[in-house]
Structures are given as C-alpha cells and as structure tokens.
Amino acid sequence: MTPPQRLSASLTPLDVALAALLQDLAPVAPIEIPLAEALGCIAAEMPPLKAHPPHDIAATDGWALRARDLVGASSYSPLPLAVSPIWVEAGDAMPEACDCVIDSDVVDQASPLGQVLAEAIPGQGVRRAGSYIAGGTAVVEAGQRVLPRGLLMARAAGMERLLVRRPRLRVVNIPATTGAVTAQLVAESARKAGADVVCVEAAGRDPESIAKALDAESCDLLLTIGGSGVGRTDASVTALAQRGKIIAHGLALQPGRTSAVGRIGKIPVVTLPGAPDQAFAAWWTLTLPVLDRLSGRRPRKTLSLPLARKIASGVGIAEIVLLERKQGAWIPLAVGDLSLEMIARAEAWLAIPGGSEGFAAGAPVDGYMLRD
C-alpha cells in the first residue's frame, strides 16, 4: 500500500509559490486561427486595419447628385438639372463629383433631364470612407480578449483569420467521485480564458498511472485535478516528483491548502485538489496568472468599492473572499469556506494577503471580476 504523503513542515506563502511558477515564463508564440475559433482568445500584435469602406458609398437607395447644384430647389420652385442624375443602391460606390444621395421622389423626371424638388447638403445619404473602420485601427488591441465586436470588425474588414496567443493546457483528472466535476469546471474556465484545452484521465490513482498521464511535451501548462492531499490514495504529488520537480506542496491558502506547484522541464505544473471550492481558489490565485502570462494578456480588471461590512482573517494564511455588489459596495458572501452556491452567485473575488488581519467596514477593496 502506498504510504500517505506529507505536507511541508511549513506552508509556502501564496506569493512565493506564484513567483516560482512565473519565473522565466514568457508568452507563447502567436498563431493564426479562423475567426470562428478566436472568440475569447487573447489577441497578439496585428497590422492595423485599412479604412473601411475604402471610399464613399451610398447609405441609401436614391439619386446621386452634387449638393451645390441643388441650391434653391423646392417643391414651389423646382430646379432643372443640368445633367441626368445617377441612380445608386445602398452600398454602391459614389459616382465621381457626387456628394449626396436624395430620395427617388425628390426628382421629377417628367422632363428629359428632370428637375429636383428639394435642396440637399454634402454627405446626405452618403457613408464616408473610413466611417465603419478608420484607417490605422487595431481589430483587437494586443493583450485583450477577442470579443464579438472585435470579430465584427474583422469580418467587415474582410479578414478570415486572427493572430492570437492560445496557450495549450493539459488537464489530467485523477479518478474520484468529485474530480470529474471539478475537471469539467476547470476546463470550461480555461477555455473561457482563451486556452486550448485537452482533458485526459489517469488510468488509476497510483503514482505510476498518474505519472504516465503527465505528458508535458504537448502543453504549455499542466494541471492535475485531485489526489493532492495526504491520504493513502492521494498520489498526484508523488507522481509529479517522479516526472519533474516539486516547488511547493502545502500552500498558505484557504481553501486550497493541499495544492502543489512544480515543473516538468520548463513546463509549469499546478496540482489542484479535487474539491471544487479548493480547486477554484488555486485556479484563481495560481493558474489564471500563469495563463495570463502565457497568453500575453493585459492585467485583469478590478473594481474598487467600499466594503459593506468588516472582513476578519487570520494572519499567515491567504484567504479567498467571494463578493457581491449591492448599492455601490462589496458585500462579502463567503470567506475561506466557499460553497458552490456562493461561487455561482459571486460577482468578484479577492485574496486577503497572509500578512493581513482583514479589512475594516468601509475600506475600499479591489475585486477581481468573475463576469468580465
């Protein structure tokens, strides 16, 4: 029987574990992918767009004319046209020397050249060059998530592919009652963060079976789900030690104390507990920062609001707090002990540093948004 694992004699501070994971870590190389796959990915540097439309076009169906030729025209004093008007449909390029489009019923065609019954102003019924997209605009700023509005600009500009940084994430689930649920939760969260996710399941809970699934050559970040504790059937950390190096096992993080971090070669590895609340705490504080570094993502947005009530915390352990916004303040939903109901309800989270005793009521705190 496999002997039980042991945590470190002292818990590793969260910031120390994160710094070790991020050390020498650089963004992955950009790749080109179809627009249909780019939603949610992190954009890389791309050439600026050309103006769209590239020239003036008709914004409506009607007669293309020159506004200065229509000065003084009215239904009481129709103005004969010196040249025949040109009919254009919405989206057509504007004819040379024409700068307005007037409705069909404004031109009386009873005479050979016709006469106009109303004035117009330059630009009336016309969409100017660059009015959809100004020349030099970025389809998506590098380091930002690709959102539907970015895809709209790309399609309008005639693009079929985008340049993104999409880290490859391998999620290894350790067979257990709750592990599969947690692995699905993590995988879905990783895809939302722009990662290319591959999920596999170890053949068993023993170190050898887990070690065989730790294929670091096919990924930029490796996660294991479950088996990170000190029970006799917990062997994830032992398997990691067989394949690579353990940086820390036992973090000063609540929940998520049994998480571990390490490396296999140059590939960072995070071992997450199987319980969803513990896994998510380590996901937010350890894995997401690593994915952000690999994808070249800009710093995540926070929202600073005053606390509606005091948050108390024990010194020495970083504690996760779930937050809900109400009447311009953050209301703490849970501290350290996170139910699935509270995780689903929360709008933001924060980590109370291990050296802090908490925050006083009314103190402004920065919440990391969960619904960005």
Short mmCIF file of C-alpha atoms in Angstrom, two decimals:
data_model
loop_
_atom_site.label_atom_id
_atom_site.label_comp_id
_atom_site.label_asym_id
_atom_site.label_seq_id
_atom_site.Cartn_x
_atom_site.Cartn_y
_atom_site.Cartn_z
CA MET A 1 0.00 0.00 0.00
CA THR A 2 1.27 3.46 -0.88
CA PRO A 3 2.27 5.33 2.29
CA PRO A 4 0.46 8.61 2.96
CA GLN A 5 2.07 11.80 1.69
CA ARG A 6 3.13 14.58 3.99
CA LEU A 7 2.78 18.28 3.53
CA SER A 8 5.74 20.56 4.04
CA ALA A 9 6.59 21.32 7.64
CA SER A 10 5.56 24.93 6.95
CA LEU A 11 3.08 26.16 4.37
CA THR A 12 4.51 28.08 1.42
CA PRO A 13 3.21 31.65 1.10
CA LEU A 14 0.96 32.12 -1.90
CA ASP A 15 3.05 34.90 -3.45
CA VAL A 16 6.21 32.79 -3.20
CA ALA A 17 4.56 29.84 -4.99
CA LEU A 18 3.19 32.12 -7.72
CA ALA A 19 6.54 33.83 -8.26
CA ALA A 20 8.19 30.43 -8.67
CA LEU A 21 5.61 29.42 -11.30
CA LEU A 22 6.04 32.66 -13.25
CA GLN A 23 9.82 32.67 -13.16
CA ASP A 24 11.31 32.79 -16.68
CA LEU A 25 7.83 32.27 -18.17
CA ALA A 26 7.23 34.13 -21.44
CA PRO A 27 4.16 34.46 -23.68
CA VAL A 28 3.69 31.64 -26.19
CA ALA A 29 4.28 32.28 -29.89
CA PRO A 30 1.30 33.77 -31.78
CA ILE A 31 -0.71 31.54 -34.10
CA GLU A 32 -3.26 32.31 -36.81
CA ILE A 33 -6.68 30.75 -36.30
CA PRO A 34 -10.05 31.06 -38.08
CA LEU A 35 -12.38 33.76 -36.77
CA ALA A 36 -14.84 31.08 -35.64
CA GLU A 37 -12.24 29.77 -33.17
CA ALA A 38 -10.89 33.12 -31.98
CA LEU A 39 -13.70 34.19 -29.63
CA GLY A 40 -12.32 34.50 -26.09
CA CYS A 41 -8.68 34.13 -27.13
CA ILE A 42 -6.07 36.79 -26.37
CA ALA A 43 -5.09 38.86 -29.39
CA ALA A 44 -1.47 39.19 -30.47
CA GLU A 45 0.05 42.13 -32.36
CA MET A 46 -1.60 42.53 -35.77
CA PRO A 47 -1.15 45.03 -38.62
CA PRO A 48 -3.54 48.00 -38.39
CA LEU A 49 -6.68 47.83 -40.48
CA LYS A 50 -7.22 49.80 -43.67
CA ALA A 51 -10.10 52.25 -43.83
CA HIS A 52 -13.50 50.65 -44.40
CA PRO A 53 -15.29 51.40 -46.57
CA PRO A 54 -12.24 52.36 -48.66
CA HIS A 55 -14.24 55.08 -50.49
CA ASP A 56 -17.52 56.95 -50.12
CA ILE A 57 -20.57 54.73 -50.64
CA ALA A 58 -24.31 55.32 -50.83
CA ALA A 59 -26.02 54.83 -47.48
CA THR A 60 -29.44 54.58 -49.07
CA ASP A 61 -31.13 53.97 -52.41
CA GLY A 62 -31.64 57.14 -54.44
CA TRP A 63 -30.24 59.67 -56.89
CA ALA A 64 -26.58 60.64 -56.64
CA LEU A 65 -26.01 64.36 -57.20
CA ARG A 66 -23.82 67.29 -56.17
CA ALA A 67 -25.30 69.31 -53.32
CA ARG A 68 -24.18 72.68 -54.60
CA ASP A 69 -26.14 72.08 -57.82
CA LEU A 70 -29.38 71.87 -55.80
CA VAL A 71 -29.24 75.21 -54.00
CA GLY A 72 -32.64 76.91 -54.06
CA ALA A 73 -34.63 73.91 -55.19
CA SER A 74 -38.07 73.39 -53.63
CA SER A 75 -41.46 71.96 -54.49
CA TYR A 76 -42.63 75.53 -55.19
CA SER A 77 -39.62 76.30 -57.34
CA PRO A 78 -38.31 73.12 -58.98
CA LEU A 79 -34.74 73.37 -60.21
CA PRO A 80 -33.96 71.93 -63.64
CA LEU A 81 -30.97 69.60 -63.65
CA ALA A 82 -28.07 70.35 -65.95
CA VAL A 83 -27.13 66.66 -66.16
CA SER A 84 -29.09 63.49 -65.61
CA PRO A 85 -28.89 62.14 -62.03
CA ILE A 86 -27.29 58.72 -61.40
CA TRP A 87 -29.28 56.05 -59.57
CA VAL A 88 -27.36 54.26 -56.80
CA GLU A 89 -28.23 51.46 -54.41
CA ALA A 90 -27.13 51.35 -50.78
CA GLY A 91 -23.51 50.16 -50.70
CA ASP A 92 -22.65 51.33 -54.21
CA ALA A 93 -19.54 53.46 -54.68
CA MET A 94 -20.43 57.13 -55.07
CA PRO A 95 -20.02 58.42 -58.64
CA GLU A 96 -17.23 60.92 -59.19
CA ALA A 97 -18.16 64.54 -58.29
CA CYS A 98 -21.34 63.41 -56.47
CA ASP A 99 -21.54 64.11 -52.73
CA CYS A 100 -25.15 63.40 -51.76
CA VAL A 101 -27.97 60.90 -52.35
CA ILE A 102 -31.56 62.12 -52.42
CA ASP A 103 -34.79 60.14 -52.31
CA SER A 104 -36.36 58.98 -55.56
CA ASP A 105 -39.48 61.14 -55.14
CA VAL A 106 -37.41 64.33 -54.87
CA VAL A 107 -36.55 64.17 -58.57
CA ASP A 108 -39.33 64.85 -61.10
CA GLN A 109 -38.43 63.05 -64.31
CA ALA A 110 -41.22 64.43 -66.44
CA SER A 111 -38.68 66.49 -68.43
CA PRO A 112 -35.74 64.90 -70.32
CA LEU A 113 -33.11 65.83 -67.69
CA GLY A 114 -35.53 66.04 -64.80
CA GLN A 115 -35.87 68.62 -62.07
CA VAL A 116 -35.20 68.47 -58.38
CA LEU A 117 -37.76 69.48 -55.74
CA ALA A 118 -35.55 69.95 -52.65
CA GLU A 119 -32.09 71.03 -51.56
CA ALA A 120 -29.53 68.68 -50.04
CA ILE A 121 -26.34 69.03 -48.04
CA PRO A 122 -22.95 67.44 -48.74
CA GLY A 123 -22.80 63.96 -47.25
CA GLN A 124 -26.58 63.46 -47.15
CA GLY A 125 -27.33 59.79 -47.80
CA VAL A 126 -23.61 59.04 -48.03
CA ARG A 127 -21.35 56.89 -45.84
CA ARG A 128 -17.89 58.41 -45.90
CA ALA A 129 -14.69 56.44 -46.45
CA GLY A 130 -13.49 55.05 -43.13
CA SER A 131 -16.84 55.63 -41.41
CA TYR A 132 -17.12 51.96 -40.42
CA ILE A 133 -13.45 51.49 -39.57
CA ALA A 134 -10.91 54.31 -39.52
CA GLY A 135 -7.58 53.59 -41.17
CA GLY A 136 -4.93 52.51 -38.65
CA THR A 137 -7.43 50.96 -36.22
CA ALA A 138 -6.49 47.72 -34.46
CA VAL A 139 -9.04 44.95 -34.95
CA VAL A 140 -8.34 43.95 -31.32
CA GLU A 141 -5.65 45.50 -29.13
CA ALA A 142 -2.83 43.08 -28.35
CA GLY A 143 -3.33 41.53 -24.93
CA GLN A 144 -7.10 41.94 -24.99
CA ARG A 145 -9.71 39.20 -25.26
CA VAL A 146 -11.32 38.74 -28.65
CA LEU A 147 -14.99 39.66 -28.19
CA PRO A 148 -17.91 39.53 -30.66
CA ARG A 149 -17.46 43.21 -31.53
CA GLY A 150 -13.84 42.51 -32.50
CA LEU A 151 -14.96 39.69 -34.77
CA LEU A 152 -17.49 42.08 -36.31
CA MET A 153 -14.67 44.46 -37.26
CA ALA A 154 -12.55 41.62 -38.61
CA ARG A 155 -15.35 40.33 -40.83
CA ALA A 156 -16.22 43.83 -42.02
CA ALA A 157 -12.56 44.28 -43.00
CA GLY A 158 -12.64 41.02 -44.97
CA MET A 159 -10.40 39.09 -42.59
CA GLU A 160 -10.75 35.32 -42.25
CA ARG A 161 -8.13 34.63 -39.55
CA LEU A 162 -6.78 36.36 -36.46
CA LEU A 163 -3.38 36.27 -34.78
CA VAL A 164 -3.74 35.16 -31.14
CA ARG A 165 -1.75 33.65 -28.30
CA ARG A 166 -3.51 30.48 -27.17
CA PRO A 167 -1.63 28.50 -24.51
CA ARG A 168 -2.02 24.74 -24.64
CA LEU A 169 -3.39 23.44 -21.34
CA ARG A 170 -3.41 19.76 -20.43
CA VAL A 171 -5.82 18.81 -17.62
CA VAL A 172 -5.23 15.42 -16.02
CA ASN A 173 -8.14 14.23 -13.93
CA ILE A 174 -7.40 11.73 -11.16
CA PRO A 175 -10.32 9.28 -10.88
CA ALA A 176 -12.52 10.16 -7.90
CA THR A 177 -16.12 10.93 -7.03
CA THR A 178 -15.81 14.74 -7.25
CA GLY A 179 -12.78 15.03 -9.51
CA ALA A 180 -14.66 14.75 -12.82
CA VAL A 181 -16.98 17.61 -11.88
CA THR A 182 -14.04 19.76 -10.86
CA ALA A 183 -12.07 18.90 -14.00
CA GLN A 184 -15.01 19.96 -16.18
CA LEU A 185 -15.33 23.21 -14.22
CA VAL A 186 -11.63 23.98 -14.63
CA ALA A 187 -11.61 23.05 -18.32
CA GLU A 188 -14.59 25.28 -19.06
CA SER A 189 -12.99 28.15 -17.14
CA ALA A 190 -9.73 27.64 -19.04
CA ARG A 191 -11.46 27.76 -22.41
CA LYS A 192 -13.18 30.97 -21.35
CA ALA A 193 -9.72 32.34 -20.52
CA GLY A 194 -8.58 31.61 -24.09
CA ALA A 195 -6.64 28.37 -23.58
CA ASP A 196 -6.55 25.39 -25.92
CA VAL A 197 -7.61 22.64 -23.51
CA VAL A 198 -7.04 18.91 -23.67
CA CYS A 199 -8.57 16.79 -20.89
CA VAL A 200 -7.40 13.26 -20.07
CA GLU A 201 -8.00 10.90 -17.18
CA ALA A 202 -5.29 8.94 -15.44
CA ALA A 203 -5.76 5.15 -15.61
CA GLY A 204 -5.69 4.94 -11.82
CA ARG A 205 -4.91 6.81 -8.62
CA ASP A 206 -1.48 5.23 -8.10
CA PRO A 207 1.72 7.23 -8.78
CA GLU A 208 2.69 5.21 -11.85
CA SER A 209 -0.69 5.64 -13.57
CA ILE A 210 -0.73 9.37 -12.85
CA ALA A 211 2.90 9.83 -13.94
CA LYS A 212 2.13 8.25 -17.32
CA ALA A 213 -0.56 10.89 -17.92
CA LEU A 214 1.77 13.80 -17.14
CA ASP A 215 2.76 14.50 -20.73
CA ALA A 216 4.35 17.94 -20.52
CA GLU A 217 5.75 17.87 -24.06
CA SER A 218 2.32 18.52 -25.58
CA CYS A 219 1.37 21.57 -23.50
CA ASP A 220 2.45 24.93 -22.13
CA LEU A 221 0.81 24.38 -18.73
CA LEU A 222 -0.08 21.14 -16.98
CA LEU A 223 -2.80 20.74 -14.36
CA THR A 224 -3.79 17.74 -12.30
CA ILE A 225 -7.15 17.57 -10.57
CA GLY A 226 -7.47 15.56 -7.36
CA GLY A 227 -5.15 13.40 -5.32
CA SER A 228 -3.21 16.35 -3.89
CA GLY A 229 -3.91 15.60 -0.23
CA VAL A 230 -2.10 13.39 2.25
CA GLY A 231 -4.40 10.35 2.22
CA ARG A 232 -3.20 6.89 1.26
CA THR A 233 -4.91 7.18 -2.14
CA ASP A 234 -3.52 10.66 -2.86
CA ALA A 235 -0.56 10.28 -5.20
CA SER A 236 -0.55 13.29 -7.54
CA VAL A 237 2.40 14.98 -5.87
CA THR A 238 4.38 11.72 -5.76
CA ALA A 239 3.75 11.30 -9.49
CA LEU A 240 4.90 14.86 -10.14
CA ALA A 241 8.11 14.16 -8.21
CA GLN A 242 8.74 11.13 -10.44
CA ARG A 243 8.39 13.17 -13.63
CA GLY A 244 9.76 16.54 -12.59
CA LYS A 245 10.34 18.80 -9.61
CA ILE A 246 8.09 19.83 -6.72
CA ILE A 247 8.44 23.51 -5.87
CA ALA A 248 5.92 23.54 -3.04
CA HIS A 249 3.28 21.22 -1.62
CA GLY A 250 1.10 22.80 1.00
CA LEU A 251 0.22 26.44 0.39
CA ALA A 252 -0.83 29.13 2.83
CA LEU A 253 -4.16 29.40 1.02
CA GLN A 254 -7.69 28.84 2.32
CA PRO A 255 -9.32 26.99 0.68
CA GLY A 256 -6.75 25.11 -1.38
CA ARG A 257 -4.12 24.31 1.26
CA THR A 258 -3.15 20.96 -0.29
CA SER A 259 -2.40 22.44 -3.72
CA ALA A 260 1.09 21.94 -5.11
CA VAL A 261 3.22 23.64 -7.75
CA GLY A 262 6.18 22.31 -9.69
CA ARG A 263 7.77 21.91 -13.08
CA ILE A 264 8.44 19.17 -15.59
CA GLY A 265 11.36 20.53 -17.52
CA LYS A 266 10.36 24.10 -18.29
CA ILE A 267 6.62 23.42 -18.15
CA PRO A 268 4.82 24.76 -15.04
CA VAL A 269 2.62 22.27 -13.23
CA VAL A 270 -0.19 23.03 -10.77
CA THR A 271 -1.73 20.23 -8.76
CA LEU A 272 -5.26 21.20 -7.74
CA PRO A 273 -7.38 19.50 -5.07
CA GLY A 274 -10.41 17.56 -6.25
CA ALA A 275 -12.96 19.55 -4.22
CA PRO A 276 -14.43 22.30 -6.44
CA ASP A 277 -14.04 25.12 -3.90
CA GLN A 278 -10.42 24.29 -3.15
CA ALA A 279 -9.60 23.82 -6.83
CA PHE A 280 -11.18 27.13 -7.78
CA ALA A 281 -9.27 29.01 -5.09
CA ALA A 282 -5.97 27.70 -6.51
CA TRP A 283 -7.24 28.25 -10.03
CA TRP A 284 -7.89 31.96 -9.41
CA THR A 285 -4.70 32.64 -7.50
CA LEU A 286 -2.16 30.40 -9.28
CA THR A 287 -3.35 29.05 -12.62
CA LEU A 288 -5.02 32.13 -14.07
CA PRO A 289 -1.93 34.32 -13.57
CA VAL A 290 0.16 31.68 -15.35
CA LEU A 291 -2.31 31.50 -18.27
CA ASP A 292 -2.35 35.30 -18.44
CA ARG A 293 1.45 35.37 -18.66
CA LEU A 294 1.49 32.68 -21.35
CA SER A 295 -1.19 34.43 -23.42
CA GLY A 296 0.30 37.90 -23.03
CA ARG A 297 -2.95 39.14 -21.54
CA ARG A 298 -3.09 42.62 -20.10
CA PRO A 299 -3.74 42.89 -16.34
CA ARG A 300 -7.21 41.78 -15.40
CA LYS A 301 -9.67 44.47 -14.47
CA THR A 302 -10.64 45.02 -10.88
CA LEU A 303 -13.48 47.05 -9.42
CA SER A 304 -12.74 49.08 -6.31
CA LEU A 305 -15.71 49.50 -3.96
CA PRO A 306 -16.03 50.01 -0.19
CA LEU A 307 -16.83 47.00 1.95
CA ALA A 308 -20.34 46.89 3.34
CA ARG A 309 -19.04 45.11 6.44
CA LYS A 310 -15.80 44.06 8.08
CA ILE A 311 -13.81 41.03 6.90
CA ALA A 312 -11.71 39.31 9.55
CA SER A 313 -8.84 36.98 8.63
CA GLY A 314 -6.17 35.04 10.45
CA VAL A 315 -2.57 36.10 9.90
CA GLY A 316 -0.38 33.64 7.98
CA ILE A 317 -2.97 32.30 5.53
CA ALA A 318 -4.22 33.98 2.37
CA GLU A 319 -7.98 33.64 2.36
CA ILE A 320 -10.30 33.82 -0.64
CA VAL A 321 -13.32 36.10 -0.29
CA LEU A 322 -16.34 35.98 -2.61
CA LEU A 323 -18.04 39.31 -3.24
CA GLU A 324 -21.42 40.54 -4.42
CA ARG A 325 -22.13 44.12 -5.44
CA LYS A 326 -25.06 45.90 -3.84
CA GLN A 327 -25.82 49.63 -3.57
CA GLY A 328 -22.32 50.68 -4.55
CA ALA A 329 -20.50 48.46 -2.08
CA TRP A 330 -18.99 44.97 -1.90
CA ILE A 331 -20.85 42.53 0.31
CA PRO A 332 -18.74 39.54 1.43
CA LEU A 333 -20.60 36.31 0.61
CA ALA A 334 -18.04 33.85 1.94
CA VAL A 335 -14.54 33.92 3.43
CA GLY A 336 -12.27 30.89 3.26
CA ASP A 337 -15.15 28.39 3.11
CA LEU A 338 -16.78 28.57 -0.33
CA SER A 339 -19.98 26.73 -1.13
CA LEU A 340 -20.89 26.01 -4.74
CA GLU A 341 -23.96 28.22 -4.32
CA MET A 342 -21.79 31.16 -3.28
CA ILE A 343 -19.32 30.53 -6.14
CA ALA A 344 -22.21 30.62 -8.62
CA ARG A 345 -23.65 33.77 -7.05
CA ALA A 346 -20.43 35.78 -6.64
CA GLU A 347 -19.59 38.69 -8.93
CA ALA A 348 -15.97 39.04 -7.85
CA TRP A 349 -13.28 37.64 -5.58
CA LEU A 350 -10.26 38.86 -3.69
CA ALA A 351 -7.47 37.24 -1.74
CA ILE A 352 -6.70 38.60 1.72
CA PRO A 353 -2.88 38.57 1.96
CA GLY A 354 -1.37 36.23 4.53
CA GLY A 355 0.09 39.16 6.46
CA SER A 356 -3.26 40.92 6.84
CA GLU A 357 -5.92 40.57 9.55
CA GLY A 358 -8.62 41.58 7.09
CA PHE A 359 -10.35 44.80 6.07
CA ALA A 360 -12.47 47.25 8.03
CA ALA A 361 -16.02 48.14 7.02
CA GLY A 362 -15.96 50.96 4.51
CA ALA A 363 -12.41 50.21 3.36
CA PRO A 364 -12.08 50.18 -0.44
CA VAL A 365 -11.04 46.80 -1.85
CA ASP A 366 -10.30 45.68 -5.40
CA GLY A 367 -12.45 42.77 -6.53
CA TYR A 368 -11.40 40.62 -9.49
CA MET A 369 -14.48 40.40 -11.66
CA LEU A 370 -15.87 36.95 -12.38
CA ARG A 371 -18.24 38.10 -15.12
CA ASP A 372 -15.95 40.04 -17.43
#
